[in-house]
Every structure is written in structure tokens, then in C-alpha cells.
Coordinates of C-alpha atoms in Angstrom, one line a residue:
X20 CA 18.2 -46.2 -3.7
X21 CA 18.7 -46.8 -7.5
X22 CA 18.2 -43.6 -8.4
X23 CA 14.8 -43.3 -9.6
X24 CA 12.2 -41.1 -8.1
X25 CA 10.1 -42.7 -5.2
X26 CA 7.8 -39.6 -4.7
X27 CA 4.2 -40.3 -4.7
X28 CA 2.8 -38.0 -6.5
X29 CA 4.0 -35.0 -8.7
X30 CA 5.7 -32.1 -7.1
X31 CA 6.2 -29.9 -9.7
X32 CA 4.3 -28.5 -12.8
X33 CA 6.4 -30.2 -15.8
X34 CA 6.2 -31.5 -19.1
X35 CA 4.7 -35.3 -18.2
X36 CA 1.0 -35.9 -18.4
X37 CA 0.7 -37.0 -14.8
X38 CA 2.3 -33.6 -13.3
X39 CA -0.4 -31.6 -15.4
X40 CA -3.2 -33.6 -14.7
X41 CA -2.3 -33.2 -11.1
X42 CA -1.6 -29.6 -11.5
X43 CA -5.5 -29.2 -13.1
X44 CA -7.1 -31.4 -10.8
X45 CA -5.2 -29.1 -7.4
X46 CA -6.2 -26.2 -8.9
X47 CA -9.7 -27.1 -9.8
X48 CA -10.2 -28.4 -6.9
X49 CA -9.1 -25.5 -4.7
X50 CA -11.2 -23.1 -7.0
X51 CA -14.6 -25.3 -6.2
X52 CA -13.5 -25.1 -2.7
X53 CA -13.1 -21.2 -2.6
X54 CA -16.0 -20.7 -4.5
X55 CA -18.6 -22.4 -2.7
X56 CA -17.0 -20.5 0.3
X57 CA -18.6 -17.4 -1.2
X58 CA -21.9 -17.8 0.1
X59 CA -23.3 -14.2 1.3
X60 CA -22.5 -11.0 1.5
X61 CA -20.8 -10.6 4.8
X62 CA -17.3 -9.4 5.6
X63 CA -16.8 -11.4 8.3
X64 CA -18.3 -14.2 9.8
X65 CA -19.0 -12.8 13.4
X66 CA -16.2 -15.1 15.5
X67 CA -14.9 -13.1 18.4
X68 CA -10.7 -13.8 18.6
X69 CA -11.6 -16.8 21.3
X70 CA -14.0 -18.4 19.4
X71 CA -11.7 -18.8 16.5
X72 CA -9.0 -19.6 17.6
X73 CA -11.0 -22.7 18.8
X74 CA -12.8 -23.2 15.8
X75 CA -9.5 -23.5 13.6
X76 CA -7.6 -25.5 15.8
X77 CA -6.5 -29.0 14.6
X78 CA -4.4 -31.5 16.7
X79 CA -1.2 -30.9 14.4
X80 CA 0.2 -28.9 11.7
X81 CA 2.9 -31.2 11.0
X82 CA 2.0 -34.6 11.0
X83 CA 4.0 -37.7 10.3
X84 CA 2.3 -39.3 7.5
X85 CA 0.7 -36.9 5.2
X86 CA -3.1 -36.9 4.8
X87 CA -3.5 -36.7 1.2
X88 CA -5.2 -34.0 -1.2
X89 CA -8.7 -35.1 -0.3
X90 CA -8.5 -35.0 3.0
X91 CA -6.4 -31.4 2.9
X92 CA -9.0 -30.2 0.8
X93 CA -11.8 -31.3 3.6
X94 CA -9.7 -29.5 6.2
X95 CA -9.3 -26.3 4.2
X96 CA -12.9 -26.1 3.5
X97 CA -13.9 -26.4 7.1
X98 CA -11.1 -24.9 9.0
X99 CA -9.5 -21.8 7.0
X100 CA -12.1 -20.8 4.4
X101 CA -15.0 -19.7 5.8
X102 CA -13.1 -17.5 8.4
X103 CA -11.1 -15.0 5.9
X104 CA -11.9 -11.9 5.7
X105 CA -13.7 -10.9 2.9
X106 CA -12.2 -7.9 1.4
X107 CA -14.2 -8.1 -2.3
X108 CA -17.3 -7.6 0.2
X109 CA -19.0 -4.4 0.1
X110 CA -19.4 -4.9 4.0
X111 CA -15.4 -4.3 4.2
X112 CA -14.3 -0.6 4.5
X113 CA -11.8 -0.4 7.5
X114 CA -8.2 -0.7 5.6
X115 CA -6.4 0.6 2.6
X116 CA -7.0 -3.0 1.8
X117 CA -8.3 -3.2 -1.6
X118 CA -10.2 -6.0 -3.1
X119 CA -8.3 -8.4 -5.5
X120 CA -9.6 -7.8 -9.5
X121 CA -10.2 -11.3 -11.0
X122 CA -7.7 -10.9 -13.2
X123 CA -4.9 -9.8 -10.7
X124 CA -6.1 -13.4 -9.0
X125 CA -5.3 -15.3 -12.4
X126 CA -1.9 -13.4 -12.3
X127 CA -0.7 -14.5 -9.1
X128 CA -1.7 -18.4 -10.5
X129 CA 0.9 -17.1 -13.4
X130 CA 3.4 -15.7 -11.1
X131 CA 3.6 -18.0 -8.4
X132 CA 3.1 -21.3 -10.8
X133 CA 6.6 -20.1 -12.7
X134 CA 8.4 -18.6 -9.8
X135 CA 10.6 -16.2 -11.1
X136 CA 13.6 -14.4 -8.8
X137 CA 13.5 -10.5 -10.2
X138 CA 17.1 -10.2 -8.6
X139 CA 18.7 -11.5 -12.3
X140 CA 18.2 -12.1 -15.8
X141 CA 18.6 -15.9 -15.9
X142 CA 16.5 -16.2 -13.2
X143 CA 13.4 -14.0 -14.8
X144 CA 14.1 -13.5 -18.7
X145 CA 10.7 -12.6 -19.7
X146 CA 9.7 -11.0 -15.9
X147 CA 12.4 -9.1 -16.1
X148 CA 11.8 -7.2 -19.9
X149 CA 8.1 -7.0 -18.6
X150 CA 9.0 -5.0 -15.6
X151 CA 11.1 -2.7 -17.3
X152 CA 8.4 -2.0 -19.9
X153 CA 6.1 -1.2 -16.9
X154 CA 8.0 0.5 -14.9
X155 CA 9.0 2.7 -18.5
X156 CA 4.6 3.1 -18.5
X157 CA 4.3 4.1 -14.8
X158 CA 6.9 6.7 -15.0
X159 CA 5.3 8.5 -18.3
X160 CA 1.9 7.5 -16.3
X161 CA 3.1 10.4 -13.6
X162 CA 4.5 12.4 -16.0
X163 CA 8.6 11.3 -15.5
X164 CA 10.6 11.9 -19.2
X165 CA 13.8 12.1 -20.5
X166 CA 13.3 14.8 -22.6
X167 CA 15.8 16.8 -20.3
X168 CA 18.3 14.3 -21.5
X169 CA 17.3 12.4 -17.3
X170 CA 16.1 9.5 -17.5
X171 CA 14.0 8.1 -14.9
X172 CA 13.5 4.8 -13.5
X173 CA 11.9 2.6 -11.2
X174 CA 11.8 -1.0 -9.1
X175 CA 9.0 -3.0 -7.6
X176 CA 9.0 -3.2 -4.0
X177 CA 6.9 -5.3 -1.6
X178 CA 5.1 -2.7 -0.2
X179 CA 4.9 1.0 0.5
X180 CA 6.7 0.8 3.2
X181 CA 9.9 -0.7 1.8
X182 CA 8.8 2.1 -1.1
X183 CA 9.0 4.8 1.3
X184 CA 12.5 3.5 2.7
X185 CA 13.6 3.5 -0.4
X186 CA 13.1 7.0 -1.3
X187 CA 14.5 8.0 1.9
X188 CA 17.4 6.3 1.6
X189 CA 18.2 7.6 -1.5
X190 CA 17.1 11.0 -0.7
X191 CA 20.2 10.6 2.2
X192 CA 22.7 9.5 -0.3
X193 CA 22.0 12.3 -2.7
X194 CA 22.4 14.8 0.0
X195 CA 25.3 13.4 1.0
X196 CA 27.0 12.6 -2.3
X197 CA 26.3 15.9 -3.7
X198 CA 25.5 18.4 -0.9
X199 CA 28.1 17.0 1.4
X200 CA 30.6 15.7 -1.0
X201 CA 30.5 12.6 1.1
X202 CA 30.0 9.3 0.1
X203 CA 27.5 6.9 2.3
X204 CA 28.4 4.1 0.6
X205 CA 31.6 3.9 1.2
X206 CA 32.2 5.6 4.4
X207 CA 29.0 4.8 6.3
X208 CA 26.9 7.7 8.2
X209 CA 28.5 11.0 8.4
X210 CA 29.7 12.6 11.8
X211 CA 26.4 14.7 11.8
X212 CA 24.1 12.5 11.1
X213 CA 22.6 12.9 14.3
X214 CA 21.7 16.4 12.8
X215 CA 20.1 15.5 9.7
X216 CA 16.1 16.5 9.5
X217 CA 13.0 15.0 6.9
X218 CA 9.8 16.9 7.1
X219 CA 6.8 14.9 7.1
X220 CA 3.1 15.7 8.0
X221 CA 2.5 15.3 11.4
X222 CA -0.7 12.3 10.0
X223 CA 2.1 10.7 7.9
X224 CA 2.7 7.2 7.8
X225 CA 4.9 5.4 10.5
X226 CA 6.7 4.2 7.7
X227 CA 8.7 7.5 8.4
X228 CA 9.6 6.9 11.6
X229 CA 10.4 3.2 11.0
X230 CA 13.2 4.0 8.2
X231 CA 14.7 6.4 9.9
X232 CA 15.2 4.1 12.5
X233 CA 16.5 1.6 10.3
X234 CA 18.4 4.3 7.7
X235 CA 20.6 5.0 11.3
X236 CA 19.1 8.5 11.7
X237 CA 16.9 7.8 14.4
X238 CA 12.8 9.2 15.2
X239 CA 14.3 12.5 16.1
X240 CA 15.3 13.0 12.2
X241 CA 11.5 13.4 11.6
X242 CA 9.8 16.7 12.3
X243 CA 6.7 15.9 12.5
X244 CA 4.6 19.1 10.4
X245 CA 1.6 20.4 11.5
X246 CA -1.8 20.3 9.3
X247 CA -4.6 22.9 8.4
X248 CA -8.0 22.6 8.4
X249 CA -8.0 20.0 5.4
X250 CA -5.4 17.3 7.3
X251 CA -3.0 18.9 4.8
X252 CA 0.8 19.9 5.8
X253 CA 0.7 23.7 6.6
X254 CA 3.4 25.3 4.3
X255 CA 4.2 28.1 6.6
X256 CA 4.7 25.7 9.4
X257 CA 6.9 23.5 7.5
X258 CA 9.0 26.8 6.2
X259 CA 9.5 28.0 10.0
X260 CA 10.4 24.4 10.7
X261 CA 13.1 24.3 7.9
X262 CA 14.5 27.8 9.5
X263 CA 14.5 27.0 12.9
X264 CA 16.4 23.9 12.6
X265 CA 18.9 25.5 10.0
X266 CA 19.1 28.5 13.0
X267 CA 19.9 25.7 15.3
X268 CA 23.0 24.1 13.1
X269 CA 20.6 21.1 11.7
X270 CA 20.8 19.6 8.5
X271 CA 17.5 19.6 6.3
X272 CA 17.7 16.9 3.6
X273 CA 14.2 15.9 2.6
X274 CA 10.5 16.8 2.4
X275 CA 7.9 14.1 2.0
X276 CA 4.3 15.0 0.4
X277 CA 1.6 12.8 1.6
X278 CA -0.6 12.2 -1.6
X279 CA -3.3 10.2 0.6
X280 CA -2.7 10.4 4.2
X281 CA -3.7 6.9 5.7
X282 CA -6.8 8.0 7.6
X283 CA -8.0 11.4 5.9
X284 CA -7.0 10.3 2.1
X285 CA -5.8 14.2 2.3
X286 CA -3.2 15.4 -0.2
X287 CA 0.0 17.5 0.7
X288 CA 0.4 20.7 -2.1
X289 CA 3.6 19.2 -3.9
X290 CA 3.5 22.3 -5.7
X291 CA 4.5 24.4 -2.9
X292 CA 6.8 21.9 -1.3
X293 CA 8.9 22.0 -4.3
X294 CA 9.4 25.5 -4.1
X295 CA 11.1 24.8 -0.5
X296 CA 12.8 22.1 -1.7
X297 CA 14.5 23.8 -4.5
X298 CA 15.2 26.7 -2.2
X299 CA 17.0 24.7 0.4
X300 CA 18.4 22.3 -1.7
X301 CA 16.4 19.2 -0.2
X302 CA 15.2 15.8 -2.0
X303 CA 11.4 15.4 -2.3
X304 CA 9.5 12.4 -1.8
X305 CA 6.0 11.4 -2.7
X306 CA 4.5 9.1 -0.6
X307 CA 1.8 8.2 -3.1
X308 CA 0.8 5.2 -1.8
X309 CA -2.7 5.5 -1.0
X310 CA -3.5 8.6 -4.0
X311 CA -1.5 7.2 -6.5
X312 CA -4.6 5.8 -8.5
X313 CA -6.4 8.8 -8.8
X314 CA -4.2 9.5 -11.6
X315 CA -6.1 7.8 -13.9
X316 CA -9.1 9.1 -12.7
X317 CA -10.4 11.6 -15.9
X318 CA -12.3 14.3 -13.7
X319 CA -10.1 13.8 -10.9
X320 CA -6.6 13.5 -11.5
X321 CA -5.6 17.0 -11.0
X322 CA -5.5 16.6 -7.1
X323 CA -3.0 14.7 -6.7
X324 CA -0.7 17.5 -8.2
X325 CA 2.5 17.2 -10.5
X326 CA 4.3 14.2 -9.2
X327 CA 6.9 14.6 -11.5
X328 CA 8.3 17.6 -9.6
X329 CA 9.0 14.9 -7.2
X330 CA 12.5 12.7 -7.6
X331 CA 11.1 9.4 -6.0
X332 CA 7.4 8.4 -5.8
X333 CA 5.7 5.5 -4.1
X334 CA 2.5 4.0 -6.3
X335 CA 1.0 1.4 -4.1
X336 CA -0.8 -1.4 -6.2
X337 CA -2.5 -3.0 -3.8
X338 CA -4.9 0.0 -2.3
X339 CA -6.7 1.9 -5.4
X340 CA -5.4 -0.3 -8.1
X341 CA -7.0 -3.1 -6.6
X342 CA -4.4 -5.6 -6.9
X343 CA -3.3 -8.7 -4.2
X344 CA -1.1 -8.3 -1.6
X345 CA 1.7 -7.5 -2.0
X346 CA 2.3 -5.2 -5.3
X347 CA 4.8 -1.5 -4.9
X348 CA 6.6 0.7 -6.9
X349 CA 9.1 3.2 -6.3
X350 CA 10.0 5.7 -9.5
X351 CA 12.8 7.9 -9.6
X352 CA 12.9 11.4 -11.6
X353 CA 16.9 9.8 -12.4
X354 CA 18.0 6.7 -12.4
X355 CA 21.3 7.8 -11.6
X356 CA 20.1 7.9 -8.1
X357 CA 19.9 4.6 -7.6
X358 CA 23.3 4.0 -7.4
X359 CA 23.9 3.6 -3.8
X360 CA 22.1 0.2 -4.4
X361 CA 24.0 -1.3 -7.1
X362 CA 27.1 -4.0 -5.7
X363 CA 28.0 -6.6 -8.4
X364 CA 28.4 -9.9 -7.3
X365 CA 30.1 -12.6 -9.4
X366 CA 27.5 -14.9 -8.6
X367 CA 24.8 -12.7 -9.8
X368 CA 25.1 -9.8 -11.7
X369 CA 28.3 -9.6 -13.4
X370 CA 29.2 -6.5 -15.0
X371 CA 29.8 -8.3 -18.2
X372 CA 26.1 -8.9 -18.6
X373 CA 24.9 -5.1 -18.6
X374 CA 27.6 -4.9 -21.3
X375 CA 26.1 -7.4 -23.0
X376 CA 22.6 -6.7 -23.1
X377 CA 21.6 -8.0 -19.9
X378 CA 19.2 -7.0 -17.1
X379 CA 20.0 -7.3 -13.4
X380 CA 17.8 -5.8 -11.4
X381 CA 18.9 -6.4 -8.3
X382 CA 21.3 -3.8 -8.5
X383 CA 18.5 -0.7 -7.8
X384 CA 16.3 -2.9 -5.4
X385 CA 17.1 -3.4 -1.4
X386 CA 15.7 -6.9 -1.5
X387 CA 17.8 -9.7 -3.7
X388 CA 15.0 -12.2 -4.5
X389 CA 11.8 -10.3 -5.7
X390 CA 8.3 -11.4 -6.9
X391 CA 7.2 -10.9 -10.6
X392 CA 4.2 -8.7 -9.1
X393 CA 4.6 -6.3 -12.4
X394 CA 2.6 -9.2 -14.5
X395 CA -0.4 -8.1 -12.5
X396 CA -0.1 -4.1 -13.5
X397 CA 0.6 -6.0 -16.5
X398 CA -2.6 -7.6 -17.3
X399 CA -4.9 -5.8 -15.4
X400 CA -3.7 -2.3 -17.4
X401 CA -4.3 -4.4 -20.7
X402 CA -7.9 -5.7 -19.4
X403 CA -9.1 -2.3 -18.2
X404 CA -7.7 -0.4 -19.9
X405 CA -7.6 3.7 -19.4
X406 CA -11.2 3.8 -19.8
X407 CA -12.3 1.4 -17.3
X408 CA -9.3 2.3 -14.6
X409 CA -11.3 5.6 -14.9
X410 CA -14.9 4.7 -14.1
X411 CA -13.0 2.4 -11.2
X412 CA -10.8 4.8 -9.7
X413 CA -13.7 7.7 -10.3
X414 CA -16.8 5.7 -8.8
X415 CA -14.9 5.3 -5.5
X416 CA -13.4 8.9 -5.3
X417 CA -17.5 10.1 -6.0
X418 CA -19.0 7.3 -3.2
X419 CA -16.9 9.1 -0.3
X420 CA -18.2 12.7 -1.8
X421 CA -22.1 11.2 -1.3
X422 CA -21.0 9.7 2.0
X423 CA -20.0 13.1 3.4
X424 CA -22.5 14.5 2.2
X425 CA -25.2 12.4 4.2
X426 CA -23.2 12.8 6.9
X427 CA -23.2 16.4 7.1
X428 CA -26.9 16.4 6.3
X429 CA -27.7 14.1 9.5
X430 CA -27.2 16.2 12.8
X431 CA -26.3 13.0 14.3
X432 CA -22.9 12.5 12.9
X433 CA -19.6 14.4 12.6
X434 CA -17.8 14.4 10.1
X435 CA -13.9 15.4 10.2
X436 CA -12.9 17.0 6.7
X437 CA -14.4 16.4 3.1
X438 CA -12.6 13.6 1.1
X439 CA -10.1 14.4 -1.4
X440 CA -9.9 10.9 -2.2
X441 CA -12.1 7.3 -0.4
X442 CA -11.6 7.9 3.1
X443 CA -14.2 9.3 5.3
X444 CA -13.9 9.9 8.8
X445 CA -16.3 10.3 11.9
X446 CA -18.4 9.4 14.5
X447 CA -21.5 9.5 15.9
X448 CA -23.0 11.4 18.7
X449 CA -24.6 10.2 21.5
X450 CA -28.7 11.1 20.8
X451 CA -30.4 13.7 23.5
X452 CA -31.7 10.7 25.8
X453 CA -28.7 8.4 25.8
X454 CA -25.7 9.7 28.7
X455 CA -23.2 7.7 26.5
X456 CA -19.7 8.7 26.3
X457 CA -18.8 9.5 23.2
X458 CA -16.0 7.3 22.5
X459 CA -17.2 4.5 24.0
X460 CA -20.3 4.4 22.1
X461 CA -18.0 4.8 18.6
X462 CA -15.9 2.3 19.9
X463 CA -18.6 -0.3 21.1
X464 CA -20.5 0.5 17.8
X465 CA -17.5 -0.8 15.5
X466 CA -17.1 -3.8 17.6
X467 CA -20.8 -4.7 17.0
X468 CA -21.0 -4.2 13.8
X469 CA -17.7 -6.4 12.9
X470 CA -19.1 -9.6 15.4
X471 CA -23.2 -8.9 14.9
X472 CA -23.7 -7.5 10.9
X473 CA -20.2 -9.0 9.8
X474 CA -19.5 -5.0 8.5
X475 CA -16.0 -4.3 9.3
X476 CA -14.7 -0.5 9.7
X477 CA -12.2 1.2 10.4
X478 CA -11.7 3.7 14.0
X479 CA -8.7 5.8 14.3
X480 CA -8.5 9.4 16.4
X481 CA -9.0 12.7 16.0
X482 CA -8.2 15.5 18.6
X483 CA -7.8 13.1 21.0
X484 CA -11.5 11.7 20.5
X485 CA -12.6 8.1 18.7
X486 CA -13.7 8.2 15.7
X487 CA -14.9 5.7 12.6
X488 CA -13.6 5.2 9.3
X489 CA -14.9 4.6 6.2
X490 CA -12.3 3.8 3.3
X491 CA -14.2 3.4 0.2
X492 CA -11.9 0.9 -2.0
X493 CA -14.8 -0.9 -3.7
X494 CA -16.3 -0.1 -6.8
X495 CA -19.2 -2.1 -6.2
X496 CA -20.5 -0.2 -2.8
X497 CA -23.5 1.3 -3.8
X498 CA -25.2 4.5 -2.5
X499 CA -28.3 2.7 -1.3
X500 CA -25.6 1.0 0.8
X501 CA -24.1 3.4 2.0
X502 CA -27.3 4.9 3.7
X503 CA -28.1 1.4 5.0
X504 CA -25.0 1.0 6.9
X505 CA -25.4 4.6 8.2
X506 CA -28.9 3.4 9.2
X507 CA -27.2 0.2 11.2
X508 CA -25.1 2.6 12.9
X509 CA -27.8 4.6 14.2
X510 CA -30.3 2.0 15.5
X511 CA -27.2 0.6 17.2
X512 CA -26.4 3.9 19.0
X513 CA -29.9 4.0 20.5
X514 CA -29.1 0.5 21.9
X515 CA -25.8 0.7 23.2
X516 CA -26.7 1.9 27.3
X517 CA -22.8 3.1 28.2
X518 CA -22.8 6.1 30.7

């Protein structure tokens, strides 16, 4: 070797006219390719798990000579393409899995094309200041100041979960540190940790459960709180909760609110929570990562509460907002609180650099190396625009209020509680000449739709019973829709012979 590079053909997008014209041609290219995959309106393509896994099947990832762009290209457009899942189809309804804005698309081109690392200045100098200045908008967006001389704060995360975690780990620290006089960080756990109790809403997310088994305080931290009528946490309940465990020598430490409960797009009363929470002393979480949006819904906004009593919030991105996979925020009422997270490393974030003017934002995030997802808040808040977040997040919210409404109007169906949010859920019932069993016929009917109509729903359960689920992310589902797809569901009923 002499030295000079062998490669052949540019790896990286740099200042030579060969790289760029390579960089063009791949990404044209791979746009033509996705583009001409778009060719109806289905959600899915009908494959059952066998047949795809046959129909994507190649004799070897890894080959040893490497078959070149054209070929690559060939093999994309036949084998991986026409299979995804649609999500910008108005067919798709079964996830908080939102369609990707166009502009959010053009972001991650941005993002991924520079590659920043959020975890330090010099590795994200621009990312970095643009993060902090949305991060400063979202936490004035749900009403976070520092006109009480607190200043709030926030990180992105790469998802709610990790969101949620982070709240709840913080929420333990701060009871600790200033509850307990004990320090976490230093010591580890606390000899009663085994005591220590969060409240959640018995629909919650398992998110809950999940950090707690990671945070070292195991599932039986969680009290699990029942619901009303509404699939909201009952207050009482959670108040004879609180008492009873304090009567048994247990150690409450946190309430979280559900603002969008993952099935029922229900919304816990933060106002009252925060009334038990100052009365017992206890952190409050928001797990606002399915309602967040509706905050910049004009006429709807209001339900979600007053975040801001809350001292850590999740805002998912990538549910209302629209925005790609992966895309979380966590905001904290003080940015004090994040402390338990900060460890300077020499390597990395030296405390000479926050002295100087310097940025490292690793030191309030539990991952090291991080995504730029703020660019697409970013862009798409500039594009939008309050306006236009409004007639998004609104149109949505006002689709599951017509859906209901049909749904109560048509003896056939049974609804389960009138959307707060996009999520409706129910099922139909078996018509006066048909023995079917309820759940089976729900069940069968979802199943059908996703491999004969290419509609994908969602099903989740109620009182024990099967039940579907429509979550209404897209903007461009019309009513007319709407009534069709109830339609399919009921000429599919009278077909399906299950006893």
C-alpha cells in the first residue's frame, strides 16, 4: 500500500465533485425507487407472516463481492419496498404510529447525512444550540417559566419510554435527596427501597413497570390505580391507595398522570393529582406522550390540563406531531433536577467548557451518543407553523368525535368511552342470525381486513372481552372514510360463520 485510497467509489459526502455527484445520484435514485412504490392506497399489501418471509428471502445478506448500486437498487425495489407498512395510508389506524410529515422526511436526510453525537459540543456545535432553543420553546409551549426565579429544562430522548424512565428516575432521586436526606448517587438504593410506591392508572403504559424494574424498585413499586367510567384514574381511589400504603409503613414518592392512555387516549385530572402530590410531598410526572399535541390544538387544548403543575413531562414527537421514528422529549419544571445525571468525563465534557461557554449535553441525558432529532421539531414548527399544527392536531381530535358518534348511532357496534383525544375503541356484535362468539368474530374481523382490504387496526381488551381500535393519527382520513371502513366491517361480520 502507498498510501493512497483504493476504494471504489465514494464513501462519504465531502468536498470533491465525485463524492457529491455520487451522493445526488444515491439519493435520487432511492427517491424514484420509494416513489414508484407508492402505487395505491393500501396499508398493507395482504402477505400473511409465511408468505413474506418467503417473498423477501435472498440467498445472502452478506456476500463476498459487493453487487453494486444498480443491482442494490433492483433488490430493494423488489424485495423490501413494496412490503412496508404504510403508515401515511389512510387505511392505517392500529398504532400510536403516526405518519411521517414530508418535511420531517427531508430532516432526517439533514440529520442523518451530518451525523451529529448530541452527547458534546464539538461533536454537535450547531445541533447542540438548536436543541437548547427548542427545548427553551417546548417548555414555554406547556407553560414551564422562570419567572419564580426556576428554571426549567429539558433533553431529547429516543422515545417515550426512555422519557418516562427518565422522569421516574429523577422523581426517586429528588425524594431521596430531599425527602430522605439521602443521596442515590452516591450511595446507591436506600435500605427501603423495597418500600417505595409510584401510582399509575391501572391502563398506564408498561413503560411503568419496565423502569421500575430497571430503576431497582421492582413491579411491586407500581400500584396500579383504578379508572372511572371515562378510563380516567379515580382520585379517591388513588387517595385511599396513598393512605393505605403510608398505614402500612410504605414509602409514596410519585404520581404519574396519563395525558393519553395508549388504547382509550383518556386524560388523567393533573389538576387534582397535584393537590395529592403537594399534600404528600410526592414528584408528579406527566406521561404526555400520546396527548401532548393537543396543546396546540386552539379549541382543544384545555384537556389536557396544566402541565406545568407537573415537574417532568413526556412530549412524544413521533405520535400527534407526526414526526419519524424515533423523536422524545422529557421537560423538567427545574433543571436542578437533572443532576443525578451529570458525571464529567475528561474525555468528554470537561468542566472547563461550561465555564467557558460550552454545551454538553450529555450530562442531563441517560444515553451518551444521541440523535439530532430536535432539527425535525425544528423545521416542521417553522413550516406549520401555530396555525397549521392547529387544523392538524384539531382535524384528528374532531375525526374520532364523528367516529363515536356513528358508532353509537348503529346498534351494531359498541363503543367503550367517548374520545378525549384519536383513539376509539370497540367492537362489533354478532347480528341476530349469526351464533358467533363475540371475540372471535372481532378478532377474525381484524385479521381479514389487514390480509383481504390491506386496512390495518388496532384490537386490545376491555373487561376481559376483544375489542377493535381505531387511533386516528392522520389528517387526511376523511369522514366518508370513516363510514366506509365501518361498512367493510359489517359486510365482513355477516360472513364470518364462527359459533
Amino acid at each position: 500500500m502507498n498510501g493512497h485510497n483504493t476504494f471504489q467509489s465514494p464513501l462519504f459526502l465531502i468536498d470533491t465533485e465525485d463524492a457529491k455527484a455520487a451522493f445526488r445520484d444515491l439519493i435520487s435514485r432511492t427517491t424514484n425507487a420509494v416513489i414508484n412504490t407508492v402505487s395505491n392506497g393500501n396499508a398493507y399489501c395482504g402477505l400473511s407472516p409465511a408468505e413474506l418471509k418467503e417473498a423477501v428471502s435472498i440467498p445472502e445478506i452478506l456476500p463476498q463481492q459487493g453487487k453494486g448500486l444498480d443491482a442494490v437498487t433492483d433488490l430493494l425495489s423488489k424485495k423490501i419496498l413494496p412490503y412496508f407498512l404504510r403508515t401515511a395510508s389512510t387505511d392505517y389506524m392500529a398504532h400510536l404510529h403516526s405518519p411521517a410529515l414530508l418535511e420531517t422526511i427531508a430532516a432526517e436526510l439533514v440529520l442523518t447525512t451530518f451525523n451529529q453525537s448530541m452527547d458534546s459540543w464539538d461533536q454537535s456545535p450547531v445541533a447542540t444550540e438548536i436543541e437548547l432553543n427548542v427545548i427553551n420553546t417546548l417548555c414555554r409551549l406547556y407553560g414551564y417559566d422562570s419567572a419564580s426565579g426556576i428554571v426549567p429544562d429539558g433533553v431529547f430522548t429516543s422515545g417515550g419510554s426512555q422519557s418516562n424512565m427518565t422522569g421516574l428516575l429523577l422523581a426517586r432521586d429528588w425524594f431521596c435527596r430531599t425527602v430522605l436526606n439521602y443521596d442515590v448517587k452516591k450511595y446507591g438504593l436506600p435500605e427501603n427501597y423495597r418500600k417505595f410506591r409510584l401510582y399509575t392508572s391501572e391502563i398506564s403504559h408498561f413503560s411503568m413497570e419496565k423502569s421500575a424494574h430497571i430503576l431497582g424498585l421492582g413491579y411491586d413499586s407500581v400500584v396500579k390505580v383504578p379508572v372511572d367510567n371515562r378510563q380516567r384514574m379515580d382520585i379517591e381511589a388513588l387517595r385511599s391507595l396513598i393512605l393505605q400504603d403510608i398505614a402500612c409503613g410504605n414509602v409514596p414518592f410519585c404520581i404519574v398522570a396519563t395525558i393519553g392512555t395508549t388504547d382509550y387516549g383518556s386524560i388523567d385530572s393533573v389538576d387534582k393529582i397535584h393537590e395529592l402530590c403537594e399534600e404528600y410531598n410526592l414528584w408528579l410526572h406527566a406521561d404526555a406522550a400520546y396527548g401532548s399535541g393537543v396543546i396546540l390544538s386552539d379549541k382543544y387544548h384545555d384537556r389536557i390540563g396544566r402541565l406545568n403543575l407537573c415537574n417532568s413531562i413526556t412530549v412524544d414527537f413521533h405520535k400527534m406531531f407526526l414526526m419519524p421514528v424515533s423523536c422524545s422529549a422529557v421537560l423538567l419544571k427545574n433543571k436542578q433536577d437533572f443532576e443525578p445525571l451529570e458525571l464529567h468525563a475528561d474525555y468528554l465534557n470537561r468542566e472547563e467548557d461550561e465555564e467557558d461557554g460550552y454545551t454538553n449535553l450529555v450530562g442531563k441525558s441517560m444515553q451518551t451518543t444521541r440523535r439530532f432529532d430536535a432539527l425535525k421539531v425544528w423545521i416542521a414548527f417553522q413550516i406549520r407553523g401555530k396555525d397549521g399544527w392547529n387544523q392538524l392536531i384539531s382535524t384528528c381530535i374532531e375525526n374520532a368525535a364523528y367516529l363515536y358518534r356513528q358508532l353509537k348511532a348503529n346498534p351494531r357496534f359498541e363503543p367503550v368511552t367517548e374520545p378525549e383525544i384519536s383513539s376509539v375503541v370497540f367492537r362489533i356484535l354478532p347480528s341476530g342470525k349469526m351464533q358467533n362468539d363475540a371475540d372471535t368474530l372481532n378478532k377474525t374481523i381484524r385479521r381479514r381486513l389487514i390480509h383481504e382490504h390491506g386496512v390495518v387496526i388496532g384490537q386490545t381488551t376491555y373487561r376481559q372481552n376483544i375489542y377493535l381500535k381505531f387511533t386516528l393519527l392522520n389528517p387526511l382520513v376523511t369522514h366518508e372514510k370513516l363510514d366506509k371502513l365501518l361498512n367493510i366491517i359489517v359486510e365482513l361480520a355477516d360472513t364470518v360463520h364462527t359459533v
